[in-house]
Coordinates of C-alpha atoms in Angstrom, one line a residue:
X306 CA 0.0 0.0 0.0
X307 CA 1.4 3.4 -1.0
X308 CA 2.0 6.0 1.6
X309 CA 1.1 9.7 1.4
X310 CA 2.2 12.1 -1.7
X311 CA 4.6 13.8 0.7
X312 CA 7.8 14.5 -1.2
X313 CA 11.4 14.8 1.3
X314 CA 12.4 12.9 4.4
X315 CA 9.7 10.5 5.7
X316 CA 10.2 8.5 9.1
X317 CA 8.9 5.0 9.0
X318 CA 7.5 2.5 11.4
X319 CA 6.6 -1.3 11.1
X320 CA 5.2 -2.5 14.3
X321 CA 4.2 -6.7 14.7
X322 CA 1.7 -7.8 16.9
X323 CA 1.3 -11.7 17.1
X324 CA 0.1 -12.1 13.3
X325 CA -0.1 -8.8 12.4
X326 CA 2.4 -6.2 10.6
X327 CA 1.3 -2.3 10.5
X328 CA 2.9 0.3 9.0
X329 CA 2.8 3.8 10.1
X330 CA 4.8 7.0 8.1
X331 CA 5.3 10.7 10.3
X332 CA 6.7 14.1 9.1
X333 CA 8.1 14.8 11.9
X334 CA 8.9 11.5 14.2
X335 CA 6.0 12.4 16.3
X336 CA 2.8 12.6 15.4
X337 CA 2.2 9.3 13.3
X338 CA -0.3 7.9 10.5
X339 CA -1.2 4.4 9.7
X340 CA -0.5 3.4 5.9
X341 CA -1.8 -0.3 6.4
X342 CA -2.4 -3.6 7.8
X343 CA -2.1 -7.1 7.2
X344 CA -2.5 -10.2 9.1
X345 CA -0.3 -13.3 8.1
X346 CA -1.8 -16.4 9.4
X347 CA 1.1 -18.4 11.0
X348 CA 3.9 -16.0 10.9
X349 CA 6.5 -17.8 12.6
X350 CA 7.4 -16.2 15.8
X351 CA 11.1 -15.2 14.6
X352 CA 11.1 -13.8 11.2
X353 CA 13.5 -11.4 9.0
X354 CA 13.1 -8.0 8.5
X355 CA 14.9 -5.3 6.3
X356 CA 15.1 -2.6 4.0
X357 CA 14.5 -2.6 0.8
X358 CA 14.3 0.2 -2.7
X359 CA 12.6 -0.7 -5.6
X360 CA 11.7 1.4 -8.6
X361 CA 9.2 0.3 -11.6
X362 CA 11.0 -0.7 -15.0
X363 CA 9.3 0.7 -18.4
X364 CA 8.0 -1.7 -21.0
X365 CA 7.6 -0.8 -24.5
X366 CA 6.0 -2.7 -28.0
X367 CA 9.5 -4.9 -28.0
X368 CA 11.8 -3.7 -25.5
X369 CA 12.1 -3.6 -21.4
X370 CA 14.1 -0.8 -19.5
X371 CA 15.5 -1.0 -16.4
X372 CA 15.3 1.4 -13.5
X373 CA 16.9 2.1 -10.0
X374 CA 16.3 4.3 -7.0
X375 CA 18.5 4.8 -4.0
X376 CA 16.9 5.7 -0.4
X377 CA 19.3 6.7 2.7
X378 CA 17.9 5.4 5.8
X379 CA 19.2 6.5 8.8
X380 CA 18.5 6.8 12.6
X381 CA 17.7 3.0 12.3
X382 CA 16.4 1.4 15.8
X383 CA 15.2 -1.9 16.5
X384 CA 13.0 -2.9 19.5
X385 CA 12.4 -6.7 20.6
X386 CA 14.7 -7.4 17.5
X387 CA 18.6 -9.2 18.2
X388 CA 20.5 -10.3 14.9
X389 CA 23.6 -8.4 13.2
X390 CA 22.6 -6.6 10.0
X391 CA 23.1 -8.7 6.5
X392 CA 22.6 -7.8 2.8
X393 CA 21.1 -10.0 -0.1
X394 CA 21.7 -9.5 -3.7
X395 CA 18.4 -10.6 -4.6
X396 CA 16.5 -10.6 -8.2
X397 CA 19.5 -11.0 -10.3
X398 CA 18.1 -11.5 -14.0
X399 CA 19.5 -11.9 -17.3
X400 CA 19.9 -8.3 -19.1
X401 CA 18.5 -7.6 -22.5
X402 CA 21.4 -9.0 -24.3
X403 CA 20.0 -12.5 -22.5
X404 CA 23.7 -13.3 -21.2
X405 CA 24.9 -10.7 -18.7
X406 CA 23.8 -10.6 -15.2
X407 CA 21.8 -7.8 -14.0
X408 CA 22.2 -6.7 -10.3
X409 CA 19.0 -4.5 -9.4
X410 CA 20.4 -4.1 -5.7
X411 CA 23.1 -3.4 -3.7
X412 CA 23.7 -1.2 -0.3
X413 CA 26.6 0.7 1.0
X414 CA 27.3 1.6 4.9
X415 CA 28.4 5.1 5.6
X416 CA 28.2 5.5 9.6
X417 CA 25.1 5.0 10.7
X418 CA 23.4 5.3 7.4
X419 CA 22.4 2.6 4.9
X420 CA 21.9 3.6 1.0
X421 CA 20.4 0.9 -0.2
X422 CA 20.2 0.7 -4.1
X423 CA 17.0 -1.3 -5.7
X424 CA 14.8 -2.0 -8.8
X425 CA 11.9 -3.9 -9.5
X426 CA 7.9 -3.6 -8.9
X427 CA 6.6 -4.4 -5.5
X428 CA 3.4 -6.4 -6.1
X429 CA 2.2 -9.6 -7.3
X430 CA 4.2 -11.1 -10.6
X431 CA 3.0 -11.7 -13.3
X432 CA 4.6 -13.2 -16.3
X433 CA 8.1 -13.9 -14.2
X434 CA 6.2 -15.2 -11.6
X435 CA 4.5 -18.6 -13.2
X436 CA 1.7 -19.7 -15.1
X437 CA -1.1 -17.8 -13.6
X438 CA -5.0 -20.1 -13.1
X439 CA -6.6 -17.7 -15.4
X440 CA -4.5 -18.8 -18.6
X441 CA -6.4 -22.4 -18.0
X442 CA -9.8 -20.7 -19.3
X443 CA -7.2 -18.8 -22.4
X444 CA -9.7 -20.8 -24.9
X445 CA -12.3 -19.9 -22.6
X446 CA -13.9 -17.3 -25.2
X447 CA -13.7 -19.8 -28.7
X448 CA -15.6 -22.1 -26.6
X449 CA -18.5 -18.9 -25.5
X450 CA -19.2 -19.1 -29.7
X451 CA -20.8 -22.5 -29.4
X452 CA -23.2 -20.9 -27.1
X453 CA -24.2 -18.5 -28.6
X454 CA -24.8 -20.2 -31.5
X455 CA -27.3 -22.2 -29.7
X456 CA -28.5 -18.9 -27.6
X457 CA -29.0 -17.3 -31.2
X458 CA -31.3 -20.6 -32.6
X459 CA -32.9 -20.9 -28.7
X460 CA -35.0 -17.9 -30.5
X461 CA -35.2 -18.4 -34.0
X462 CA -36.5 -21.6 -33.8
X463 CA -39.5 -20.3 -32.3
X464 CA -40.0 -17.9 -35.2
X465 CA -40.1 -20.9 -37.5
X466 CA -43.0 -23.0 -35.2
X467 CA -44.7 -19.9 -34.8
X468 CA -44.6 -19.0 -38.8
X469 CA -47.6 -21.8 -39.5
X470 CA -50.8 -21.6 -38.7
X471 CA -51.9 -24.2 -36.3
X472 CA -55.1 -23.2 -35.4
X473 CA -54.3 -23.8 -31.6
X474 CA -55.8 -21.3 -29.0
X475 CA -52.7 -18.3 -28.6
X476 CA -50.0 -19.4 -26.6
X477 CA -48.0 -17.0 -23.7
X478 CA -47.6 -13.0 -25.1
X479 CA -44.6 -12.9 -27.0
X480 CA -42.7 -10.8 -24.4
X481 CA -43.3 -13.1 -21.4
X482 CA -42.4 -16.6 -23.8
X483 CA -39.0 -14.4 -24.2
X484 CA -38.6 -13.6 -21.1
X485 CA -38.7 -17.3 -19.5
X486 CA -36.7 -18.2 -22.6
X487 CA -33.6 -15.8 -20.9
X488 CA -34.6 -17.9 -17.5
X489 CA -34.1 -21.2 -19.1
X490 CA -31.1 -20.5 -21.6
X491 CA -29.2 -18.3 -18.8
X492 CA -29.3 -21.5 -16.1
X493 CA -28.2 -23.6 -18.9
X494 CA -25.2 -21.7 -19.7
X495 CA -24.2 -21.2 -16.1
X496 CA -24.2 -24.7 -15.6
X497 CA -22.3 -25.2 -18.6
X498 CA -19.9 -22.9 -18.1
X499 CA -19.8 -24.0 -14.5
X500 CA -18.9 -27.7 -15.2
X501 CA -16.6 -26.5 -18.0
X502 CA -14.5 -24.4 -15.9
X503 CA -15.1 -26.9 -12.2
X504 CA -13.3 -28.9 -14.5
X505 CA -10.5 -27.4 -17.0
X506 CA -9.3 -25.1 -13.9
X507 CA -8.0 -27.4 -11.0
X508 CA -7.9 -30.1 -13.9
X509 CA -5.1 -27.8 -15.2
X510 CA -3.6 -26.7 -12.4
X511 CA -2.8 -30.4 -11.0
X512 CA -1.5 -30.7 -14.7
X513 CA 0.9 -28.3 -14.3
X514 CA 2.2 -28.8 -11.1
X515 CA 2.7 -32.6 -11.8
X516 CA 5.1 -31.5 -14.6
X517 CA 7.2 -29.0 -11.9
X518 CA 5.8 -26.4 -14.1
X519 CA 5.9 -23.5 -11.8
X520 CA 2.4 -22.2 -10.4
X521 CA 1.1 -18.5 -9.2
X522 CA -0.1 -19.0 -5.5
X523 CA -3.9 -18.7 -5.7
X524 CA -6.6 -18.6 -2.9
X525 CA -9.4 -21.0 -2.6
X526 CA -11.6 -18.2 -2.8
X527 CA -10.1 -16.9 -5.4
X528 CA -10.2 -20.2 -7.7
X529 CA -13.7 -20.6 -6.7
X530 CA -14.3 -16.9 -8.5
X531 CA -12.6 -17.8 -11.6
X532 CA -14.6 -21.0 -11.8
X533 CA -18.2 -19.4 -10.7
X534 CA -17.1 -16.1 -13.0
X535 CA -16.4 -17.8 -15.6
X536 CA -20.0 -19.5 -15.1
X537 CA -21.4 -16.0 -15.2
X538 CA -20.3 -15.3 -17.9
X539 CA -21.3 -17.8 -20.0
X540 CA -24.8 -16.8 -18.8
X541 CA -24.5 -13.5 -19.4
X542 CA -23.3 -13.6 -22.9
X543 CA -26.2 -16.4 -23.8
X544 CA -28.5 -13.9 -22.7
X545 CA -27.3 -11.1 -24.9
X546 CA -26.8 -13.5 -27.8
X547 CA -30.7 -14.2 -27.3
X548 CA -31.8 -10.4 -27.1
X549 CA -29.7 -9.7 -30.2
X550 CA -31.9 -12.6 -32.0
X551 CA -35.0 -11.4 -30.8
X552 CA -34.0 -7.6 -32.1
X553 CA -32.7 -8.5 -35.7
X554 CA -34.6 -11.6 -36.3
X555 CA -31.7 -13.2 -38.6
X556 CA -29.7 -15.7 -37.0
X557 CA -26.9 -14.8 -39.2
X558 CA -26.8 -11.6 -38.1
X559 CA -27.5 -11.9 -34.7
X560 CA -24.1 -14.6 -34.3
X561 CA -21.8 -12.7 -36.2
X562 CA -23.3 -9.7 -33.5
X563 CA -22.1 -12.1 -30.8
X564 CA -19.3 -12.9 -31.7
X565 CA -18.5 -9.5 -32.6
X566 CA -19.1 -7.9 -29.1
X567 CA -18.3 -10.8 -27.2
X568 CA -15.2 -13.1 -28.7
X569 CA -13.2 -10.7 -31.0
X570 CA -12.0 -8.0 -28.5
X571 CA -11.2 -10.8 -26.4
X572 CA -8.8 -11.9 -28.8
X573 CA -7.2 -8.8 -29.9
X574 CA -6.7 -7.9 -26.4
X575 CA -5.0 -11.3 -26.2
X576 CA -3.1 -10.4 -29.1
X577 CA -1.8 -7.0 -26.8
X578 CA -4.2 -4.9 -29.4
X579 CA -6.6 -2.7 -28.3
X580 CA -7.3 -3.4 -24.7
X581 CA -9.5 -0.9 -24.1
X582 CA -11.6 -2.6 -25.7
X583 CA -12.0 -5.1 -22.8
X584 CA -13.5 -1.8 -21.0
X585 CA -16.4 -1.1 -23.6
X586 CA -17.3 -4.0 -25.0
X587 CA -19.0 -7.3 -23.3
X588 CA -16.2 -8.7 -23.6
X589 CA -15.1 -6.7 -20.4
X590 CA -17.0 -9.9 -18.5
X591 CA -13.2 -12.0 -18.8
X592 CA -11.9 -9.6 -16.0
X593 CA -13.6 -12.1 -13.8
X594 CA -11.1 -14.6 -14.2
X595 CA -8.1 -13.0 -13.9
X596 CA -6.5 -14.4 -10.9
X597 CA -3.5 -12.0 -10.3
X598 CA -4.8 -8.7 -9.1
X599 CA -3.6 -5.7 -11.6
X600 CA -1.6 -3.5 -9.3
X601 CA -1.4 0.5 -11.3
X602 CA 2.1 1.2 -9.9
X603 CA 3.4 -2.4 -11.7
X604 CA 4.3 -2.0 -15.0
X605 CA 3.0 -5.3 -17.2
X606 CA 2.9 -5.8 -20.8
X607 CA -0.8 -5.0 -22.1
X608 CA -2.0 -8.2 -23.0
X609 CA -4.0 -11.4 -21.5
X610 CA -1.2 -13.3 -21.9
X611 CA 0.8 -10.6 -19.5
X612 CA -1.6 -10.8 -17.3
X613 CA -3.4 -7.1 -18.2
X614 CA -7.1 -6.9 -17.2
X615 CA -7.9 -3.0 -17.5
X616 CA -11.0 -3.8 -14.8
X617 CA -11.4 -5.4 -12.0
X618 CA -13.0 -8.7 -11.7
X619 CA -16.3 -7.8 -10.4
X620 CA -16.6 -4.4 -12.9
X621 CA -16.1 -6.3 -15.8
X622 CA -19.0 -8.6 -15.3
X623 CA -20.8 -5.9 -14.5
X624 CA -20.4 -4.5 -17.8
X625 CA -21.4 -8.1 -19.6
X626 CA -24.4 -8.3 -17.3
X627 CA -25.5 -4.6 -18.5
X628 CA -25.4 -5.0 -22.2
X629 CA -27.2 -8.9 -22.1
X630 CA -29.8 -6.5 -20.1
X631 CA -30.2 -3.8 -22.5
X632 CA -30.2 -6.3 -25.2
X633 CA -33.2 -8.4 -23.6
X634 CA -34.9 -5.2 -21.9
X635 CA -35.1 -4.0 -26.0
X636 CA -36.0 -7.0 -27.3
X637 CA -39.4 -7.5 -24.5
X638 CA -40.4 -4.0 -25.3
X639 CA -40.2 -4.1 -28.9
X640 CA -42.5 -7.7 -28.4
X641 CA -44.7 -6.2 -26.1
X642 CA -46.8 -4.8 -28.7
X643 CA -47.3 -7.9 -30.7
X644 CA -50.4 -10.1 -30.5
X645 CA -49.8 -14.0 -29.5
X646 CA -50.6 -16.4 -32.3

């Protein structure tokens, strides 16, 4: 968590109570503000501590820059804390030539001070860190096109029983025999898309690690939102497939609109094109299976493959879930005014 936007000195605190760290920043050593806390669950009663400087590299279309800062930290005391100071070169990576050892860190004593020299983004990897959960559902959107196929003739079949006369009483008003159709087609596809994912997710995962291929840590909880997103969206796009039938009446149409909105900017973005798109578009529903949060102050190549959602898991569906409702809302009012037959 980022402290204040106070520019010069800044004393620092980091206080541990059982399993809990909190940091606190001051202006003047005095009057103190909490930045943030967390709470690691088994923290083993002795653990390291240290200093550390890190500074964001820059990433461009082919190329990766690296960057350094140096802080000074001084007036360094320790309370409940025994140990001799030590110093770790830690991170050292290939450089761009692929063959010469880059050192990101280093520190220098000078009295009682410590320059300590760093580089590097401070939050979760992404890439460099291992294959992440969410690249087990990378086919995830090829697969949404068989659905909305089937969303897409869920309605025109109707059109083609209801285009000869039967000479049957008149069946439910138009808008309400849509509106159950959405019901009916929207639990289908979530349980598709559930047992799809329940299965090609942890199926995947075990795959990987049985091969020492190295894995992102991931939370139950969040593996169980991937899974159950994923779901989601499946539902959501099935719906919009079937209010885009209902509004231009030709299948054709109506799948090529799908796929369109839905599958196309979610392979471009995959691609590293465009992924703004993934803001605007229903496509925007895959944020809800990214499993490595997108951090602003970490620099990442702008692609699904890199790991680049530009929302948040949650907003994302959100906007899937508000175009399918647009789509469906348009298609029940324009059917409102017709007469059952």
């Amino acid at each position: 968590m980022a402290g204040g936007p106070v520019q010069g000195p800044r004393w620092l605190r980091l206080t541990r109570s059982g399993d809990t760290l909190t940091g606190y920043e001051s202006g003047d050593g005095q009057t103190w503000t909490e930045v943030s806390t967390v709470t690691l669950p088994g923290l083993p009663e002795t653990v390291e501590i240290g200093l550390f400087a890190a500074s964001s590299g820059a990433l461009w279309e082919m190329a990766k820059a690296f960057a350094q800062a140096t802080a000074t930290f001084d007036q360094i005391t320790l309370q409940g804390a025994n140990g001799s100071w030590r110093h770790d070169d830690v991170g050292v990576s290939l450089g761009p030539d692929g063959k010469t050892l880059h050192h990101p860190g280093g520190v220098v004593e000078s009295g009682d001070k410590l320059l300590v020299t760093g580089g590097g983004d401070i939050g979760p990897a992404t890439v460099e860190g291992g294959l992440r959960a969410d690249l087990m559902l990378i086919g995830g959107a090829v697969g949404l096109i068989l659905v909305l196929v089937v969303a897409v003739t869920f309605d025109t079949a109707e059109h083609r029983r209801g285009s000869i006369g039967t000479g049957l009483p008149a069946g439910p008003h138009p808008a309400r025999l849509l509106a159950a159709k959405a019901v009916v087609l929207g639990a289908v596809a979530f349980v598709t898309g559930l047992v799809t994912s329940g299965v090609v997710v942890p199926a995947g995962l075990a795959l990987l690690r049985a091969n020492q291929n190295p894995i992102q840590p991931i939370t139950v909880a969040t593996e169980l939102r991937v899974i159950v997103g994923y779901a989601a969206l499946t539902a959501a796009a099935a719906v919009l497939a079937l209010g885009l039938a209902a509004l231009v009446k030709r299948h054709i149409v109506a799948i090529g609109l799908a796929i369109a909105l839905v599958v196309v900017p979610y392979l471009l973005a995959t691609a590293g094109l465009v992924p703004w798109l993934l803001m605007i578009t229903p496509a925007a529903g895959f944020a809800i299976t990214q499993s490595v949060p997108t951090f602003a102050h970490v620099d990442v190549d702008q692609s699904l493959l890199g790991g680049y959602y530009p929302l948040p898991p949650w907003a994302g569906l959100t906007v899937t879930c508000a175009y399918a409702a647009i789509a469906l809302g348009a298609a029940i009012a324009v059917r409102r005014g017709k007469v059952p037959c």
